[in-house]
Amino acid sequence: MRNWRRGPRLRGRSGIVVVSRTGPSWVNVEADHVAKEVRVDSGKVIERYPVPPEKPRYTSEVQKVSGRRGPRLYEAVAGVFVVFGLILAFWLAGLLLMRALPGEPLWIVYLLLFWALLTYLALPRLHQLFTLIYVPDYFIGRTRTGDGLLGDPVNLALEGSEEDIHAAMQAAGWTLADEITLRSSWGMIVSALGRRSYPAAPVSNLYLFGRRHAFAYQQEVDGNASQRHHVRFWRTPDGWRLPGGERVQWLAAGTYDRSVGLSAFTGQVTHKIDANIDIERDYIINTVRYADPQSSVRVIDQFSTSYHSRNGGGDEVHTDGDLPVLDVAGAAPRLRLSTADGGEQSERAHRLPPLPLLGAGLLSIMSVVAACGDVLQGPDALTGTRLVVQSLILLTWIQAVRHRRWAWVAFMAIETLAAFGTLCFPDEASGIFQAALAVLVVLAVTANPVRAWVNEGRTDPRVRLPQS
């Protein structure tokens, strides 16, 4: 009964009636302390759950195919290579750990490499694989990290255009966060270690509705990027409703970074957030309304139950469960601020290939250059074959950058075979280095951003899942 979506309660002489918003015209009628759900059909009152005339028996329909939606064809193919990448990552981690024992040559270096591989590649990929199984892919009021873990809670909704949001946030003293690039990532590291100001420091990617946030804003605290206010924004799908039936145009997740530390789940260096996310939510609203008093707020009380949980970095979060809806419609013409730079920056960044794909291409180019050097030093059948193979890999990478999915699959297949081959013969340090490069390429081309890039704007049949 509680799963049915209903409208407002109407109190009458005969009891309380709750009108259904969708589906048949079922109504709840309460009279003489007895509640019934009924509807009127052809002048007859039909009770939805009448008293059974005989002892109930359980019957189940036999399904040969699972009712769950299967993955897209290329998503399923990519999933196979994701598993291969996970196997390769832990295989390489084991080889590095064997060389990281005290007394071994360069054991400190191997130990650091083992930690980096385990925390930034192997464990995130393991989380990614398992969260595909047990984390829901529908809206539950939580964002997801790139590894599939539950991220920051959604604690704010907005009404208005993208230009209105940019105008309102900029007028309130917020800075549009940079996109994640090699330059911005290095700037973030320098800022955190040197306690230098970086007002437009990038934020990590979080996902909602299967999409990365459209843009993010932040405010530094005392010129130190280790402490900052930040909020990410997602546009809701067309026609989508919140649980309960409310319509909003944007959802946002705002938290306050209090320090830099290690993730409890992966061991990565990351920001640690303040547990009380309601304070940050209210701070965002107050800064906007102070700068634009004509903006308004309504609150969806008890949007979710109040709860204590953890985000993708292992930080505690707790909230009262209310969802304020901040209406900034018309803020752009009211505040007369130019927001073109923010939109152009976001659009330009989305046109660039993701960093993992660019990194894989750089490694491929280096391999071709090395193969050319071997041929020039002493051409033979082996070096010539290697040059041809590396050239084919580079060509498939170029086609993958152009959103050619067949080339992406070929690139993954060739690099996976190469990685397995190099891991089988890692006797010398050079063998470990070559194996590490091959594994890094496989992990890079099977990463979430790369899969989203090559599948952008494409649809293909779904794989039918067998009945479990």
Coordinates of C-alpha atoms in Angstrom, one line a residue:
M1 CA 0.0 0.0 0.0
R2 CA 2.8 2.5 0.8
N3 CA 4.4 1.9 -2.6
W4 CA 1.4 3.6 -4.3
R5 CA 2.0 7.3 -5.1
R6 CA -0.9 9.4 -3.8
G7 CA -1.8 13.0 -3.7
P8 CA -2.9 15.1 -0.7
R9 CA -5.2 13.9 2.0
L10 CA -8.8 15.1 1.8
R11 CA -10.8 15.0 5.0
G12 CA -14.5 14.5 4.7
R13 CA -17.4 13.6 7.0
S14 CA -17.1 9.9 6.2
G15 CA -13.3 9.6 6.8
I16 CA -10.0 10.4 5.1
V17 CA -9.6 9.9 1.3
V18 CA -6.2 9.8 -0.4
V19 CA -6.4 10.2 -4.2
S20 CA -4.0 8.3 -6.4
R21 CA -2.0 10.3 -8.8
T22 CA -1.2 7.6 -11.3
G23 CA -2.8 4.3 -12.4
P24 CA -6.4 3.4 -11.7
S25 CA -8.6 5.7 -9.5
W26 CA -8.0 3.8 -6.3
V27 CA -8.9 5.8 -3.2
N28 CA -8.5 5.0 0.5
V29 CA -11.7 5.3 2.4
E30 CA -11.7 5.2 6.2
A31 CA -15.0 4.8 7.9
D32 CA -15.9 3.2 11.3
H33 CA -12.2 2.8 12.0
V34 CA -11.9 0.4 9.0
A35 CA -9.7 1.5 6.0
K36 CA -10.3 0.1 2.6
E37 CA -8.8 0.9 -0.8
V38 CA -11.6 1.0 -3.5
R39 CA -12.4 2.3 -6.9
V40 CA -15.6 2.8 -8.8
D41 CA -15.9 0.9 -12.1
S42 CA -19.2 1.1 -14.2
G43 CA -21.1 2.3 -11.1
K44 CA -19.8 -0.6 -8.9
V45 CA -17.5 -0.1 -5.9
I46 CA -14.6 -2.6 -6.3
E47 CA -12.4 -3.3 -3.2
R48 CA -8.8 -3.8 -4.0
Y49 CA -8.1 -6.3 -1.2
P50 CA -11.4 -8.0 -0.4
V51 CA -11.5 -10.8 2.3
P52 CA -10.4 -14.0 0.5
P53 CA -13.3 -16.6 0.3
E54 CA -10.8 -19.5 0.7
K55 CA -7.3 -20.1 2.1
P56 CA -4.8 -18.3 -0.1
R57 CA -2.2 -20.2 -2.2
Y58 CA 1.0 -18.8 -3.5
T59 CA 1.5 -19.0 -7.2
S60 CA 4.6 -17.7 -9.2
E61 CA 5.0 -17.1 -12.9
V62 CA 7.9 -19.0 -14.4
Q63 CA 10.2 -16.7 -16.4
K64 CA 12.8 -18.0 -18.8
V65 CA 14.4 -14.5 -19.0
S66 CA 15.2 -12.2 -16.1
G67 CA 13.0 -9.2 -15.8
R68 CA 16.1 -7.1 -15.2
R69 CA 17.4 -5.0 -18.0
G70 CA 20.6 -6.4 -19.4
P71 CA 23.7 -4.3 -20.2
R72 CA 24.3 -2.8 -23.6
L73 CA 26.3 -5.0 -25.9
Y74 CA 29.5 -2.9 -25.8
E75 CA 29.0 -2.4 -22.1
A76 CA 29.0 -6.2 -21.7
V77 CA 32.2 -6.5 -23.8
A78 CA 33.8 -3.8 -21.8
G79 CA 32.9 -5.6 -18.6
V80 CA 34.9 -8.6 -19.7
F81 CA 38.0 -6.5 -20.2
V82 CA 37.3 -4.8 -16.8
V83 CA 37.6 -8.2 -15.2
F84 CA 40.8 -8.9 -17.1
G85 CA 42.2 -5.6 -16.0
L86 CA 41.4 -6.4 -12.4
I87 CA 43.2 -9.8 -12.7
L88 CA 46.2 -8.1 -14.3
A89 CA 46.3 -5.4 -11.6
F90 CA 46.4 -7.9 -8.7
W91 CA 48.9 -10.1 -10.6
L92 CA 51.2 -7.1 -11.0
A93 CA 50.7 -6.1 -7.4
G94 CA 51.7 -9.5 -6.2
L95 CA 54.9 -9.4 -8.3
L96 CA 55.8 -5.9 -6.9
L97 CA 55.1 -7.1 -3.3
M98 CA 57.5 -10.1 -3.8
R99 CA 60.2 -7.5 -4.6
A100 CA 59.2 -5.2 -1.8
L101 CA 60.5 -7.5 1.0
P102 CA 63.2 -5.9 3.2
G103 CA 66.7 -6.9 1.9
E104 CA 65.7 -7.0 -1.7
P105 CA 67.3 -4.5 -4.1
L106 CA 65.3 -1.2 -4.3
W107 CA 62.6 -2.7 -2.0
I108 CA 61.5 0.7 -0.8
V109 CA 60.8 1.7 -4.4
Y110 CA 58.9 -1.5 -5.0
L111 CA 56.9 -1.0 -1.8
L112 CA 55.8 2.5 -2.9
L113 CA 54.9 1.2 -6.3
F114 CA 52.8 -1.6 -4.7
W115 CA 50.9 0.9 -2.5
A116 CA 50.2 3.2 -5.5
L117 CA 49.0 0.3 -7.7
L118 CA 46.9 -1.2 -4.9
T119 CA 45.2 2.1 -3.8
Y120 CA 44.8 3.9 -7.0
L121 CA 44.1 1.1 -9.5
A122 CA 43.5 -2.4 -8.1
L123 CA 41.2 -1.6 -5.1
P124 CA 39.1 1.0 -7.0
R125 CA 38.6 -1.4 -9.9
L126 CA 37.6 -4.1 -7.4
H127 CA 35.0 -1.7 -5.9
Q128 CA 33.8 -0.8 -9.3
L129 CA 33.2 -4.5 -10.2
F130 CA 31.3 -5.4 -7.0
T131 CA 29.3 -2.2 -6.8
L132 CA 27.8 -3.0 -10.2
I133 CA 26.2 -5.9 -8.5
Y134 CA 25.0 -4.6 -5.1
V135 CA 24.6 -0.8 -5.5
P136 CA 21.3 0.3 -7.1
D137 CA 21.5 2.2 -10.3
Y138 CA 18.3 4.2 -9.7
F139 CA 17.9 7.4 -7.7
I140 CA 18.2 6.8 -3.9
G141 CA 19.3 10.3 -3.0
R142 CA 23.0 9.5 -3.1
T143 CA 25.7 10.2 -5.8
R144 CA 28.2 7.6 -6.8
T145 CA 32.0 7.8 -7.2
G146 CA 33.8 6.7 -10.3
D147 CA 34.6 3.5 -8.5
G148 CA 30.8 2.9 -8.0
L149 CA 30.9 3.6 -4.2
L150 CA 28.1 5.7 -2.7
G151 CA 29.3 9.3 -2.7
D152 CA 28.0 12.5 -1.2
P153 CA 24.2 12.7 -0.5
V154 CA 22.0 14.9 -2.6
N155 CA 21.0 17.6 -0.2
L156 CA 19.7 20.5 -2.4
A157 CA 17.4 21.0 -5.4
L158 CA 17.2 24.1 -7.6
E159 CA 14.9 25.7 -10.1
G160 CA 16.2 27.9 -12.9
S161 CA 18.3 27.7 -16.0
E162 CA 22.0 26.9 -16.0
E163 CA 22.7 30.6 -16.6
D164 CA 20.7 31.5 -13.6
I165 CA 22.6 29.2 -11.4
H166 CA 26.0 30.5 -12.6
A167 CA 24.8 34.1 -12.0
A168 CA 23.5 33.3 -8.5
M169 CA 26.6 31.4 -7.4
Q170 CA 29.1 33.9 -8.8
A171 CA 27.2 36.8 -7.2
A172 CA 27.3 34.9 -3.9
G173 CA 31.1 34.7 -4.1
W174 CA 31.5 31.2 -5.3
T175 CA 34.1 30.2 -7.9
L176 CA 33.5 27.8 -10.8
A177 CA 35.8 24.8 -10.3
D178 CA 38.3 23.8 -13.0
E179 CA 37.9 20.6 -14.9
I180 CA 40.3 17.8 -14.0
T181 CA 43.4 18.0 -16.2
L182 CA 47.1 17.2 -15.7
R183 CA 47.7 20.9 -15.1
S184 CA 44.8 21.4 -12.6
S185 CA 45.7 18.2 -10.8
W186 CA 49.3 19.3 -10.3
G187 CA 48.1 22.7 -9.2
M188 CA 45.8 21.0 -6.6
I189 CA 48.8 18.9 -5.2
V190 CA 51.0 22.0 -5.0
S191 CA 48.3 24.0 -3.3
A192 CA 47.5 21.3 -0.7
L193 CA 51.2 20.6 0.2
G194 CA 52.3 24.2 0.1
R195 CA 49.1 25.6 1.6
R196 CA 48.7 28.0 -1.3
S197 CA 45.6 29.4 -2.7
Y198 CA 43.9 27.8 -5.7
P199 CA 40.4 29.3 -5.8
A200 CA 39.3 27.3 -8.9
A201 CA 40.7 23.9 -7.7
P202 CA 39.0 20.9 -9.4
V203 CA 36.7 18.6 -7.5
S204 CA 36.5 14.8 -8.0
N205 CA 34.0 13.4 -10.3
L206 CA 30.7 12.2 -8.8
Y207 CA 27.8 10.6 -10.8
L208 CA 24.0 10.9 -10.7
F209 CA 21.6 9.5 -13.3
G210 CA 24.6 7.8 -14.8
R211 CA 26.2 11.2 -15.6
R212 CA 29.0 13.2 -14.2
H213 CA 28.1 16.5 -12.5
A214 CA 27.5 19.2 -15.1
F215 CA 29.7 21.7 -13.1
A216 CA 30.8 22.6 -9.6
Y217 CA 31.4 25.6 -7.5
Q218 CA 33.6 26.1 -4.5
Q219 CA 34.9 28.6 -1.9
E220 CA 38.3 28.4 -0.3
V221 CA 38.8 29.0 3.4
D222 CA 41.7 31.3 4.3
G223 CA 43.3 30.7 0.9
N224 CA 44.0 27.1 1.6
A225 CA 42.6 24.5 -0.9
S226 CA 42.7 21.8 1.9
Q227 CA 39.6 23.5 3.4
R228 CA 36.8 24.6 1.1
H229 CA 33.1 24.7 0.6
H230 CA 32.0 23.0 -2.6
V231 CA 28.8 21.9 -4.4
R232 CA 28.2 19.9 -7.6
F233 CA 25.2 20.3 -9.9
W234 CA 23.2 17.8 -12.0
R235 CA 20.4 18.6 -14.4
T236 CA 17.5 16.1 -13.9
P237 CA 16.2 14.1 -16.9
D238 CA 13.2 15.4 -18.8
G239 CA 9.9 14.4 -17.2
W240 CA 11.7 13.0 -14.1
R241 CA 10.1 13.3 -10.7
L242 CA 11.5 13.1 -7.2
P243 CA 10.1 10.4 -4.9
G244 CA 6.7 11.7 -3.9
G245 CA 6.0 13.4 -7.2
E246 CA 7.8 16.7 -7.0
R247 CA 9.5 18.1 -10.2
V248 CA 12.8 20.0 -10.0
Q249 CA 15.2 21.1 -12.7
W250 CA 18.5 20.6 -10.8
L251 CA 19.9 18.5 -8.0
A252 CA 23.0 19.3 -6.0
A253 CA 25.3 17.8 -3.4
G254 CA 27.2 20.2 -1.2
T255 CA 29.8 19.4 1.5
Y256 CA 32.6 21.1 3.4
D257 CA 36.2 19.8 3.0
R258 CA 37.8 20.2 6.5
S259 CA 41.2 18.6 5.7
V260 CA 43.2 16.2 3.5
G261 CA 43.7 12.6 4.5
L262 CA 43.5 9.0 3.3
S263 CA 40.4 7.3 2.1
A264 CA 39.2 4.6 4.4
F265 CA 38.2 2.3 1.5
T266 CA 41.1 2.7 -1.0
G267 CA 43.9 4.4 0.9
Q268 CA 44.0 7.3 -1.7
V269 CA 44.9 10.8 -0.7
T270 CA 41.6 12.7 -0.7
H271 CA 39.6 15.5 1.1
K272 CA 37.9 14.6 4.4
I273 CA 34.4 16.2 4.7
D274 CA 32.5 17.6 7.7
A275 CA 30.0 15.0 8.8
N276 CA 27.1 17.5 9.2
I277 CA 26.2 18.1 5.6
D278 CA 23.1 20.1 6.6
I279 CA 25.3 23.0 7.7
E280 CA 26.9 23.2 4.3
R281 CA 23.5 22.9 2.6
D282 CA 22.1 25.8 4.6
Y283 CA 25.3 27.9 4.0
I284 CA 24.9 27.5 0.3
I285 CA 21.3 28.7 0.5
N286 CA 22.2 31.6 2.7
T287 CA 25.0 32.9 0.6
V288 CA 22.8 32.9 -2.5
R289 CA 19.9 34.5 -0.8
Y290 CA 22.1 37.2 0.7
A291 CA 23.4 38.1 -2.8
D292 CA 20.0 37.7 -4.5
P293 CA 17.2 38.4 -2.0
Q294 CA 14.6 37.7 -4.8
S295 CA 15.5 34.0 -4.8
S296 CA 13.1 31.9 -2.8
V297 CA 13.2 28.6 -1.0
R298 CA 10.7 25.9 -0.3
V299 CA 11.4 22.7 1.7
I300 CA 10.4 19.2 1.1
D301 CA 10.1 18.0 4.6
Q302 CA 11.3 14.4 5.4
F303 CA 12.4 13.9 1.8
S304 CA 14.3 11.0 3.3
T305 CA 14.7 9.6 6.8
S306 CA 17.4 11.3 8.8
Y307 CA 20.4 9.0 8.8
H308 CA 24.1 8.5 9.5
S309 CA 26.2 7.0 6.8
R310 CA 29.6 7.2 5.0
N311 CA 30.6 8.6 1.7
G312 CA 33.0 7.2 -0.9
G313 CA 36.0 8.3 1.0
G314 CA 34.8 6.6 4.2
D315 CA 33.9 9.9 5.9
E316 CA 30.8 10.0 8.2
V317 CA 27.8 12.0 7.0
H318 CA 24.5 12.7 8.7
T319 CA 21.5 14.7 7.6
D320 CA 18.0 15.6 8.8
G321 CA 16.5 14.3 5.6
D322 CA 14.9 17.6 4.4
L323 CA 15.4 18.7 0.8
P324 CA 15.3 22.5 0.3
V325 CA 14.4 23.7 -3.2
L326 CA 16.2 26.9 -4.1
D327 CA 14.5 28.9 -6.9
V328 CA 17.0 31.2 -8.7
A329 CA 14.9 31.5 -11.9
G330 CA 15.6 34.9 -13.5
A331 CA 18.8 35.5 -11.5
A332 CA 20.9 36.0 -14.7
P333 CA 19.0 39.1 -15.9
R334 CA 18.5 40.3 -12.4
L335 CA 22.2 40.2 -11.4
R336 CA 23.5 41.1 -14.9
L337 CA 26.5 38.9 -14.7
S338 CA 28.3 37.3 -17.6
T339 CA 28.2 33.5 -17.3
A340 CA 29.5 32.6 -20.8
D341 CA 32.9 31.7 -19.6
G342 CA 31.6 29.0 -17.2
G343 CA 29.5 27.3 -19.9
E344 CA 32.2 27.5 -22.5
Q345 CA 34.7 26.0 -20.1
S346 CA 32.5 23.0 -19.3
E347 CA 31.6 22.4 -22.9
R348 CA 35.2 22.6 -24.0
A349 CA 36.3 20.2 -21.3
H350 CA 33.6 17.7 -22.4
R351 CA 34.9 17.8 -26.0
L352 CA 38.4 16.7 -24.9
P353 CA 39.1 12.9 -24.7
P354 CA 39.4 11.7 -21.1
L355 CA 42.8 11.7 -19.5
P356 CA 43.1 7.8 -19.3
L357 CA 42.6 7.6 -23.0
L358 CA 45.1 10.3 -23.7
G359 CA 47.6 8.6 -21.4
A360 CA 47.1 5.3 -23.2
G361 CA 47.8 7.0 -26.5
L362 CA 51.0 8.6 -25.1
L363 CA 52.3 5.2 -24.0
S364 CA 51.4 3.8 -27.5
I365 CA 53.4 6.6 -29.2
M366 CA 56.4 5.9 -26.9
S367 CA 56.2 2.2 -27.8
V368 CA 56.2 3.0 -31.5
V369 CA 59.2 5.3 -31.1
A370 CA 61.0 2.6 -29.1
A371 CA 60.2 0.0 -31.8
C372 CA 61.5 2.3 -34.5
G373 CA 64.8 2.7 -32.5
D374 CA 65.2 -1.1 -32.3
V375 CA 64.7 -1.4 -36.1
L376 CA 67.3 1.3 -36.8
Q377 CA 69.8 -0.3 -34.5
G378 CA 69.5 -3.8 -35.9
P379 CA 66.6 -4.7 -38.2
D380 CA 65.4 -8.3 -37.9
A381 CA 62.1 -10.3 -38.1
L382 CA 61.4 -9.8 -34.4
T383 CA 61.9 -6.0 -34.3
G384 CA 60.0 -5.6 -37.6
T385 CA 57.1 -7.5 -36.2
R386 CA 57.1 -5.5 -33.1
L387 CA 57.0 -2.2 -35.1
V388 CA 54.1 -3.4 -37.1
V389 CA 52.1 -4.5 -34.0
Q390 CA 52.8 -1.2 -32.2
S391 CA 51.8 0.8 -35.3
L392 CA 48.5 -1.1 -35.4
I393 CA 47.9 -0.4 -31.8
L394 CA 48.5 3.3 -32.4
L395 CA 46.1 3.3 -35.3
T396 CA 43.3 1.6 -33.3
W397 CA 43.9 4.2 -30.5
I398 CA 43.4 7.0 -33.0
Q399 CA 40.2 5.5 -34.2
A400 CA 39.0 5.0 -30.6
V401 CA 39.6 8.7 -29.9
R402 CA 37.2 9.3 -32.9
H403 CA 34.5 7.3 -31.0
R404 CA 35.0 4.1 -33.1
R405 CA 33.9 1.4 -30.7
W406 CA 35.3 -1.5 -32.8
A407 CA 38.7 0.1 -32.6
W408 CA 38.4 0.6 -28.9
V409 CA 37.6 -3.2 -28.5
A410 CA 40.5 -4.1 -30.7
F411 CA 42.8 -1.8 -28.7
M412 CA 41.7 -3.4 -25.4
A413 CA 42.1 -6.9 -26.8
I414 CA 45.6 -6.3 -28.1
E415 CA 46.8 -4.6 -25.0
T416 CA 45.3 -7.2 -22.7
L417 CA 47.2 -10.0 -24.6
A418 CA 50.4 -7.9 -24.5
A419 CA 49.9 -7.5 -20.7
F420 CA 49.4 -11.2 -20.1
G421 CA 52.5 -11.9 -22.2
T422 CA 54.8 -9.5 -20.3
L423 CA 53.6 -10.6 -16.9
C424 CA 54.6 -14.2 -17.7
F425 CA 58.2 -13.2 -18.1
P426 CA 59.0 -10.5 -15.4
D427 CA 62.4 -11.9 -14.4
E428 CA 64.4 -8.6 -14.8
A429 CA 63.6 -5.1 -13.7
S430 CA 63.0 -4.1 -17.4
G431 CA 60.4 -6.9 -17.6
I432 CA 58.5 -5.5 -14.6
F433 CA 58.6 -2.1 -16.1
Q434 CA 57.2 -3.3 -19.4
A435 CA 54.5 -5.4 -17.6
A436 CA 53.6 -2.3 -15.5
L437 CA 53.2 -0.2 -18.7
A438 CA 51.0 -2.8 -20.3
V439 CA 48.8 -3.2 -17.2
L440 CA 48.4 0.6 -16.9
V441 CA 47.2 0.8 -20.5
V442 CA 44.6 -1.9 -20.0
L443 CA 43.3 -0.2 -16.8
A444 CA 43.3 3.1 -18.6
V445 CA 41.3 2.1 -21.7
T446 CA 38.7 0.2 -19.6
A447 CA 38.1 3.1 -17.2
N448 CA 34.6 4.6 -16.8
P449 CA 35.4 7.9 -18.5
V450 CA 36.8 6.1 -21.6
R451 CA 33.8 3.8 -21.8
A452 CA 31.5 6.8 -21.7
W453 CA 33.6 8.6 -24.3
V454 CA 33.5 5.9 -27.0
N455 CA 29.8 5.2 -26.3
E456 CA 28.8 8.8 -26.4
G457 CA 25.6 9.2 -28.4
R458 CA 25.5 5.5 -29.3
T459 CA 22.8 2.9 -28.6
D460 CA 23.0 -0.8 -29.2
P461 CA 21.0 -3.9 -28.2
R462 CA 20.9 -5.1 -24.6
V463 CA 22.2 -8.4 -23.6
R464 CA 19.4 -10.7 -22.3
L465 CA 20.1 -12.0 -18.8
P466 CA 19.2 -15.6 -17.9
Q467 CA 16.8 -16.2 -15.1
S468 CA 18.7 -16.7 -11.8

